[in-house]
Coordinates of C-alpha atoms in Angstrom, one line a residue:
M1 CA -44.6 -29.3 10.8
L2 CA -40.4 -27.7 9.7
G3 CA -41.3 -28.4 5.9
D4 CA -44.5 -26.5 5.7
L5 CA -43.1 -23.3 7.6
N6 CA -39.7 -23.3 5.2
L7 CA -42.2 -23.5 2.2
L8 CA -44.5 -20.8 3.7
A9 CA -40.6 -19.0 4.4
S10 CA -40.2 -19.6 0.6
Y11 CA -43.7 -18.1 -0.6
I12 CA -42.9 -15.1 0.9
M13 CA -39.7 -14.1 0.1
Q14 CA -41.2 -15.2 -3.5
K15 CA -43.7 -12.6 -3.3
I16 CA -41.2 -10.3 -1.4
Q17 CA -39.5 -10.0 -4.3
I18 CA -42.2 -10.3 -7.6
T19 CA -43.7 -7.0 -5.3
S20 CA -40.0 -5.2 -5.1
L21 CA -39.6 -6.5 -9.0
I22 CA -42.3 -4.6 -9.0
G23 CA -42.2 -1.8 -7.3
N24 CA -38.4 -1.7 -9.1
T25 CA -39.7 -1.2 -12.4
L26 CA -42.6 1.4 -11.3
R27 CA -40.0 3.5 -9.9
N28 CA -37.8 3.1 -13.8
N29 CA -40.8 3.3 -15.2
P30 CA -43.2 6.2 -14.3
H31 CA -45.0 6.3 -17.4
M32 CA -46.3 2.8 -17.3
A33 CA -46.4 2.9 -14.1
L34 CA -49.0 6.3 -14.3
S35 CA -50.5 5.1 -17.6
A36 CA -51.2 1.3 -15.9
L37 CA -53.1 3.2 -13.7
L38 CA -55.4 5.1 -15.9
F39 CA -56.7 2.1 -17.4
I40 CA -57.1 0.2 -14.6
T41 CA -59.3 3.4 -13.3
G42 CA -60.7 2.8 -16.7
I43 CA -62.0 0.2 -16.7
C44 CA -63.4 0.3 -13.7
F45 CA -65.4 3.2 -14.6
L46 CA -66.5 1.5 -17.4
N47 CA -69.5 0.0 -15.8
S48 CA -70.6 3.4 -13.6
K49 CA -72.0 5.8 -14.0
F50 CA -69.5 8.1 -14.2
S51 CA -68.6 5.7 -18.1
M52 CA -68.2 8.7 -20.4
I53 CA -65.2 9.4 -18.7
S54 CA -63.6 5.8 -19.2
G55 CA -62.7 6.7 -22.9
A56 CA -60.8 9.7 -22.0
L57 CA -58.7 7.2 -19.9
F58 CA -58.5 4.8 -22.3
G59 CA -56.3 7.9 -24.4
A60 CA -54.9 9.4 -21.5
G61 CA -53.4 5.9 -20.6
A62 CA -52.3 4.9 -24.5
S63 CA -50.1 8.4 -24.8
L64 CA -48.5 7.6 -22.0
L65 CA -47.8 4.2 -23.1
G66 CA -47.0 5.9 -26.7
A67 CA -44.1 8.4 -24.9
W68 CA -43.4 5.2 -22.3
V69 CA -41.7 3.4 -25.7
T70 CA -40.8 6.0 -26.9
E71 CA -38.1 6.6 -24.4
I72 CA -37.3 3.0 -23.9
N73 CA -35.8 3.1 -27.5
K74 CA -34.2 6.5 -26.5
R75 CA -32.8 4.9 -24.0
R76 CA -31.8 2.6 -26.1
T77 CA -30.9 4.1 -28.6
D78 CA -28.5 6.2 -26.6
T79 CA -26.8 3.7 -24.9
E80 CA -25.9 2.3 -28.0
D81 CA -24.6 5.5 -29.4
K82 CA -21.9 6.1 -26.4
K83 CA -21.0 3.0 -26.9
R84 CA -20.4 3.7 -30.1
R85 CA -18.8 6.9 -29.4
E86 CA -16.7 5.0 -26.8
S87 CA -15.2 2.3 -29.2
D88 CA -14.4 5.3 -31.2
A89 CA -12.5 7.7 -29.0
R90 CA -10.5 4.4 -28.2
K91 CA -9.7 3.7 -31.2
Y92 CA -8.8 7.4 -32.3
L93 CA -6.3 7.8 -29.6
A94 CA -4.5 4.2 -29.7
P95 CA -2.0 5.1 -32.6
E96 CA -0.6 7.7 -30.2
L97 CA -0.7 5.2 -26.2
K98 CA 1.0 3.0 -28.4
R99 CA 3.5 5.2 -30.4
T100 CA 4.5 6.5 -26.0
I101 CA 4.2 2.9 -25.0
D102 CA 6.8 1.7 -27.9
R103 CA 8.9 4.7 -26.5
A104 CA 8.4 3.7 -22.2
L105 CA 10.1 0.3 -23.2
F106 CA 12.7 1.4 -24.7
I107 CA 13.8 3.8 -22.2
H108 CA 13.3 0.7 -19.6
Q109 CA 15.0 -1.7 -21.4
R110 CA 18.3 1.6 -21.5
A111 CA 17.1 2.0 -17.9
V112 CA 18.1 -1.4 -17.4
A113 CA 21.4 -1.7 -19.1
N114 CA 23.1 2.0 -17.5
F115 CA 21.9 0.6 -14.2
S116 CA 23.2 -2.2 -14.2
M117 CA 26.6 -0.6 -15.7
A118 CA 26.6 1.9 -13.2
S119 CA 26.1 -0.3 -10.8
S120 CA 29.4 -2.3 -11.5
E121 CA 31.4 -0.1 -9.1
Y122 CA 29.8 -1.5 -7.1
T123 CA 29.7 -5.3 -7.7
G124 CA 33.7 -5.4 -9.1
H125 CA 32.8 -6.4 -12.4
Q126 CA 34.2 -3.7 -15.0
F127 CA 33.0 -0.4 -15.9
S128 CA 32.3 0.2 -19.8
E129 CA 30.4 3.5 -21.3
L130 CA 27.2 2.8 -22.7
N131 CA 27.2 6.7 -24.4
D132 CA 23.0 7.0 -23.8
L133 CA 22.6 10.0 -24.4
Q134 CA 19.8 12.6 -22.1
K135 CA 17.8 12.6 -25.0
D136 CA 17.0 8.9 -25.4
F137 CA 15.6 8.7 -22.0
I138 CA 13.0 11.6 -23.2
P139 CA 9.8 9.6 -23.1
Y140 CA 7.2 10.8 -26.7
M141 CA 4.7 12.6 -25.2
P142 CA 0.2 13.0 -26.8
S143 CA -0.4 15.3 -28.9
L144 CA -4.0 15.0 -28.4
Y145 CA -4.9 14.4 -25.5
P146 CA -6.3 15.9 -23.7
N147 CA -7.3 18.7 -25.8
S148 CA -8.9 16.3 -28.2
P149 CA -12.8 16.0 -28.2
Q150 CA -12.6 12.2 -28.1
F151 CA -11.4 11.9 -25.0
Q152 CA -14.2 14.0 -23.7
N153 CA -16.6 10.4 -25.2
L154 CA -14.7 8.3 -23.1
S155 CA -15.8 5.9 -20.1
G156 CA -15.0 7.2 -16.8
D157 CA -12.6 4.1 -16.1
D158 CA -10.6 4.7 -19.9
A159 CA -10.2 8.1 -19.4
T160 CA -9.0 7.8 -15.7
T161 CA -6.5 5.2 -17.1
L162 CA -5.0 7.7 -19.4
V163 CA -4.6 10.2 -17.0
F164 CA -2.6 8.0 -15.3
Y165 CA -0.2 6.9 -17.6
Y166 CA 0.5 10.2 -19.6
D167 CA 1.4 11.7 -16.1
S168 CA 3.4 9.3 -14.9
L169 CA 5.3 10.4 -18.4
H170 CA 5.6 13.5 -17.2
A171 CA 7.2 12.9 -13.9
L172 CA 9.5 10.6 -16.0
D173 CA 10.2 13.5 -18.8
K174 CA 10.6 15.8 -15.5
G175 CA 12.4 13.8 -13.4
V176 CA 15.1 13.3 -16.9
I177 CA 15.6 16.4 -17.0
D178 CA 16.2 17.7 -13.8
W179 CA 18.5 14.2 -13.0
W180 CA 20.6 14.2 -15.6
N181 CA 24.2 15.3 -14.8
R182 CA 23.3 16.5 -12.0
E183 CA 25.8 17.6 -10.0
G184 CA 27.7 15.6 -6.9
Q185 CA 24.8 12.9 -8.1
L186 CA 26.7 9.6 -8.6
P187 CA 25.5 7.9 -12.0
V188 CA 24.1 4.8 -10.4
N189 CA 21.6 7.2 -8.4
I190 CA 20.5 9.0 -11.9
F191 CA 19.1 5.9 -13.7
L192 CA 17.6 4.1 -10.7
C193 CA 15.9 7.1 -10.6
I194 CA 15.2 6.9 -14.1
L195 CA 14.7 3.3 -13.4
T196 CA 11.7 3.9 -10.8
L197 CA 10.1 5.9 -13.4
V198 CA 9.4 4.2 -16.2
D199 CA 9.0 1.4 -14.4
E200 CA 5.9 3.1 -12.7
A201 CA 5.2 4.0 -16.2
L202 CA 5.0 0.6 -17.3
T203 CA 2.9 -0.7 -15.1
L204 CA 0.7 1.8 -15.7
A205 CA 0.4 1.4 -19.9
E206 CA -0.4 -2.4 -18.4
S207 CA -3.8 -1.3 -17.5
C208 CA -4.1 1.4 -20.3
I209 CA -3.0 -2.3 -23.1
K210 CA -6.1 -4.1 -21.6
N211 CA -8.8 -0.6 -21.6
F212 CA -8.4 0.1 -24.8
D213 CA -7.8 -3.4 -26.4
L214 CA -4.3 -2.4 -27.8
E215 CA -3.7 -6.5 -28.2
N216 CA -5.9 -7.2 -30.6
L217 CA -5.6 -4.0 -32.1
Y218 CA -1.9 -4.0 -32.9
P219 CA -1.0 -7.6 -32.9
P220 CA 2.7 -9.0 -33.3
K221 CA 3.5 -9.2 -37.3
Y222 CA 4.3 -13.2 -36.7
E223 CA 3.0 -15.3 -34.1
S224 CA 6.4 -15.9 -33.1
H225 CA 6.8 -12.1 -32.2
P226 CA 6.2 -11.9 -28.4
T227 CA 2.7 -8.7 -27.4
L228 CA 2.8 -5.6 -26.3
S229 CA 2.3 -7.2 -22.8
S230 CA 4.4 -9.6 -22.7
K231 CA 6.8 -7.1 -24.7
V232 CA 6.2 -5.0 -21.2
E233 CA 6.0 -8.1 -18.9
T234 CA 9.5 -9.4 -20.5
S235 CA 10.7 -6.2 -20.2
K236 CA 10.1 -6.0 -16.5
K237 CA 11.9 -9.4 -15.0
I238 CA 14.7 -8.4 -16.5
Q239 CA 14.7 -5.5 -14.2
K240 CA 13.8 -7.6 -11.3
M241 CA 16.7 -10.1 -12.6
Y242 CA 19.5 -7.2 -13.1
E243 CA 18.6 -6.3 -9.7
R244 CA 19.1 -9.9 -8.2
F245 CA 22.2 -10.1 -10.0
I246 CA 23.3 -6.8 -8.3
S247 CA 22.1 -7.3 -5.1
K248 CA 24.3 -10.3 -4.3
D249 CA 27.5 -9.1 -6.3
V250 CA 27.7 -5.8 -4.0
K251 CA 27.1 -7.9 -1.0
K252 CA 30.0 -10.6 -2.9
N253 CA 32.6 -7.7 -3.1
S254 CA 31.5 -6.2 0.2
L255 CA 32.5 -9.2 1.7
G256 CA 35.4 -9.8 -0.4
K257 CA 36.5 -6.0 0.4
K258 CA 35.8 -7.0 4.2
H259 CA 38.0 -10.5 4.1
S260 CA 41.0 -8.4 2.3
L261 CA 41.2 -5.7 4.5
T262 CA 40.9 -8.4 7.5
S263 CA 43.7 -10.4 5.6
R264 CA 46.1 -7.0 5.2
L265 CA 45.2 -6.2 9.5
K266 CA 46.7 -9.9 9.5
G267 CA 49.5 -9.3 8.3
R268 CA 50.6 -5.9 9.6
A269 CA 49.9 -7.7 13.2
A270 CA 51.9 -10.9 12.1
R271 CA 54.8 -8.3 11.3
L272 CA 55.0 -5.8 14.1
V273 CA 55.4 -9.2 16.7
V274 CA 58.3 -10.5 14.7
L275 CA 59.4 -7.7 15.0

């Protein structure tokens, strides 16, 4: 009994799925639905006293069927053309995208080095001037985006990814100009600000590398050389490594200063007792 119920339920579900599929097909292809209706009506009238209109119904059905086929072909052509234009747009915008990412990588590496060196005051290490200039931290800005017609051909996801990334470069550019040599601001804070901004830019750049297929468009010159994604990943790992080292050294240096101060206070107390 239970098996029969399961078979009945399965049969009903199949019928529902078929009906739903037919309904969706008819909704998406109204020409085909109307054409089928005209053919069926013509067949019904074929052996009746209204058989004279069957030919007209068949002709109208054939016309609608032809229109449906034309529409299907147009949809396919439009879809292929849209994909082609999107692909061409990505290739067109890829060179300057890679150029800006390469520059962001350079800025990130210099920001890590300068932040590490500026932190030496708090880590107990010797400070050394790196002689980087403000212009060394200015990102390259795009010249084609956003006015290029090809930008309009990008898919929504690709365009959004590009907008967020280039906006982050504008934020980096403004941050460098606003923070550089700001009166009363410590160098460690300046380079921390730059490092934070360029790190955000590289995070967004990773999505651009994937969406615009930069790995395949610009493969490494030699197999031993890293890919663009690997360069970004490595640079971010180095940043985290330096941040851990700096954090440990700051704590160690703070404890050392505290211990030194405690020793001096104890020494003074001992001298007072002797006196």
